[in-house]
Amino acid sequence: MERSFAREVEALRLGEGDVFHGEGILAITKALLQSGVGYVGGYQGAPVSHMMDVLSDASGLLDEMGVHFEASASEAAAAAMLGASINYPMRGAVVWKSTVGTNVASDALSNLASAGVVGGALTILGEDYGEGSSIIQERSHAFALKSTIWLLDPRPHHGTMVDLIEKAFELSEVSHTPVMVEYRIRTCHMHGRFRCKDNRRPALSKTAHLEHPEFLQDRISLPPSTYLQEQRKIDQRLPAAIEFIRKHRLNEVFDGDLDDVGIITQGGLYNSTIQALQHFGLADTYGASRIPILALNVTHPLVPDEITGFCAGKRAVLMVEEGNPDYLEQAVNVLLRKADLKTRVHGKDVLPQAGEYVAEVMMKGLGRFLETASPAGYDSGGIDATLASAMAGKVRAGELLTAPVPKRPPGFCTGCPERPVFSAIKLLEKEIGKVHIAADIGCHTFSTLPPFHLGNTVLGYGLGLASSAAVSPAFPNRTVSIMGDGGFWHNGLSSGVSGALFNKANSVLVIMDNGYSSATGQQYVPSSGRNYQAQPTGMTIAGALKGIGVRWLKTVETYRVGTMMKTLRKALASKRPGLKVIIAQSECQLARQRRIKPAVRKMLAEGKRVVRTRFGVDESTCTGDHSCIRLSGCPSLTIKPNPDPLRQDPVAYVDNNCVGCGLCGEVADAAALCPSFYRARIVQNPSHWDRWLDRLRRRFVYDPAIPPADAR
Ligand code: SF4
Ligand code: SF4
């Protein structure tokens, strides 16, 4: 895994009165344990990948408490787990990245929300929205509205977040409705403290068994029950939820003396709102605001009289709501009009319609609101000057730049085993022309960026092959689809491969088998060989493919660029109809380095001999055309000034981060590129034999850059 929480999970054992200090993700996990959760599951994805890692590292504690933990096969499987709470008073929580995970889970979520629950059922959503996000920009709010699932958006404050998890379980049980709790990326990784309670053993669990199965017709999502369930959502569950939210004050009001105006904010944006207010002298460093704030820790459902009560007597309010559509702003307007209140609602008129509300955006939006609403007792004449002074640093930085900052698109890691596959495709395209490539989600999506620009569409996780279904027959030549091992097990096997076999598709599929769910932090997938309980799985991609009838199947080590080209050439030209699958296999280099580096460090400390491989470029041979860089894109392969004063072009250069994967040499060889690349073996803690051999070699090799052995 990307990160071990083995030490931090000890904090999950803290008891009544102890002070917890740590990351948001851990605080949420502690809150689940304090709430008597009986089962937990989920699917990895930023910003909540670490929560799956925490749960896995805490499996000892979970076992002691009788809490069942499962690394679900997909978000749909995780959502379906919550079915345990439909008939039984078991508290359960599942976690995934949203909105993509919620898309995958939406069938099970709809059914769960329709049937209703008797045990508290929570979904922890990592709301991957805004700068740094890796997915389509949408809001989870839409799912809450359409399925009648309550949505919490807690204020980023450890104590508040922990309390709200406990309250979310109660809300779910009181209103018989599942609850989603969304956390943005900064909240997940924010550090803070709170006073703990004892962990609660679940009343029902894998160690405290149920006595008998429950069957109730009205909890089956099938007509006529679904008609009744829909009515109950409106007649019973919604009023019960509103009453609970009001009674337990899940939303927070912060008073201020400039009370002819106010701010209503999503709980998750409370801290950014305070920060923006500070710029205008309207809040202190402890968060005390002069403008009253209503922080909506629950964004669905809204409590009508909380909104009207807050707005009554105010000339204007600012609705701080990130993303679009502006569900909350519309709802607040409707509530105010129905209550015949004349309060003016600002929101997307002063803040952007779309995009993350980062500090600068918040500051500008608040500035425009203050100018427009002009709170009594506040001099809004200095808004422009405040904005200009806050932006002065950025303006000055721009002035100091003598040249534009080069763009740094994300890319494969140094030595990534997926890069050679795309180098092979690029080289092959020189022979056979362009092919349509259906890309997929995973590290391999970087192929769509420079220097490869390979991949014509991306439709979803594990959907590479399925997305080629209609486009493939439209081309005279075969198309190529890409899929990762994570995507393969997530749904690629069923939606892609089985669909292609069933429909007799005649295309080529490349499956990247790097051993982990790498893009999310090297979590295990079924073909990793073991599960989180360290039990062998015995599942292989090749075994699954053969089992459902794939006949043309080759496994190629990814770093063998020439072999990969040959195999792809055969797959594209084969006279045999049907799906051709190439399993491109090599371990994720990041995981490999994390695995071997501690072992190497230990060997060096013990004085043991260690040999590592490095590649390099002979600068006197390098012509400076840089086609090696264009065919590789490895961050370690870069340029430096030409040492030859008679030549202008910079030469290629391999920096010290090279992990010696060998791709450079392979590409140079497969492309018949140039003889500049050399491979060096660096021996640390050399043996007597190594030293003797070195001395011998130096007698025959002359390099002015290397002093003779006896001169050192
Ligand atoms: S995490 Fe692994 S698979 Fe992903 S880009 Fe890095 S080396 Fe490649
Ligand atoms: S051998 Fe080449 S491709 Fe591999 S890590 Fe080193 S510089 Fe990068």
PDB file of N, CA and C in Angstrom, residues 25 123 130 135 305 363 472 474 480 502 525 535 590 673:
ATOM      1  N   ILE A  25      -9.352  11.466   8.180  1.00  0.00           N
ATOM      2  CA  ILE A  25      -9.766  10.112   7.842  1.00  0.00           C
ATOM      3  C   ILE A  25      -9.782   9.203   9.084  1.00  0.00           C
ATOM      4  N   THR A 123     -22.992   6.179   4.040  1.00  0.00           N
ATOM      5  CA  THR A 123     -22.006   6.150   2.962  1.00  0.00           C
ATOM      6  C   THR A 123     -21.070   7.338   3.170  1.00  0.00           C
ATOM      7  N   GLY A 130     -13.027  19.736  -7.789  1.00  0.00           N
ATOM      8  CA  GLY A 130     -12.174  20.915  -7.789  1.00  0.00           C
ATOM      9  C   GLY A 130     -10.729  20.623  -8.120  1.00  0.00           C
ATOM     10  N   ILE A 135     -11.454  13.409 -11.620  1.00  0.00           N
ATOM     11  CA  ILE A 135     -12.661  12.878 -12.270  1.00  0.00           C
ATOM     12  C   ILE A 135     -13.529  13.985 -12.841  1.00  0.00           C
ATOM     13  N   ASP A 305     -37.892  26.072   8.443  1.00  0.00           N
ATOM     14  CA  ASP A 305     -37.945  27.194   9.400  1.00  0.00           C
ATOM     15  C   ASP A 305     -36.569  27.606   9.895  1.00  0.00           C
ATOM     16  N   MET A 363     -12.686  34.958  -1.766  1.00  0.00           N
ATOM     17  CA  MET A 363     -12.417  36.330  -1.379  1.00  0.00           C
ATOM     18  C   MET A 363     -13.078  37.304  -2.366  1.00  0.00           C
ATOM     19  N   SER A 472     -15.712   0.045 -32.952  1.00  0.00           N
ATOM     20  CA  SER A 472     -14.828  -0.973 -33.512  1.00  0.00           C
ATOM     21  C   SER A 472     -15.296  -1.483 -34.890  1.00  0.00           C
ATOM     22  N   ALA A 474     -16.905   0.010 -36.991  1.00  0.00           N
ATOM     23  CA  ALA A 474     -16.923   1.108 -37.953  1.00  0.00           C
ATOM     24  C   ALA A 474     -15.556   1.348 -38.590  1.00  0.00           C
ATOM     25  N   VAL A 480      -7.995  -0.903 -30.551  1.00  0.00           N
ATOM     26  CA  VAL A 480      -7.324  -1.389 -29.333  1.00  0.00           C
ATOM     27  C   VAL A 480      -8.022  -0.773 -28.122  1.00  0.00           C
ATOM     28  N   PHE A 502     -19.672 -12.373 -26.091  1.00  0.00           N
ATOM     29  CA  PHE A 502     -21.074 -12.673 -26.404  1.00  0.00           C
ATOM     30  C   PHE A 502     -21.458 -12.114 -27.770  1.00  0.00           C
ATOM     31  N   VAL A 525      -5.863  -5.957  -5.469  1.00  0.00           N
ATOM     32  CA  VAL A 525      -6.995  -6.352  -6.306  1.00  0.00           C
ATOM     33  C   VAL A 525      -7.008  -7.878  -6.288  1.00  0.00           C
ATOM     34  N   GLN A 535      -4.757 -13.677   3.155  1.00  0.00           N
ATOM     35  CA  GLN A 535      -5.093 -15.013   2.668  1.00  0.00           C
ATOM     36  C   GLN A 535      -4.834 -15.065   1.164  1.00  0.00           C
ATOM     37  N   LEU A 590       6.258   2.040  -8.581  1.00  0.00           N
ATOM     38  CA  LEU A 590       6.182   2.778  -7.318  1.00  0.00           C
ATOM     39  C   LEU A 590       6.081   1.780  -6.160  1.00  0.00           C
ATOM     40  N   LEU A 673      16.987   3.421 -32.725  1.00  0.00           N
ATOM     41  CA  LEU A 673      17.047   4.857 -32.545  1.00  0.00           C
ATOM     42  C   LEU A 673      18.469   5.404 -32.633  1.00  0.00           C
TER      43      LEU A 673
END
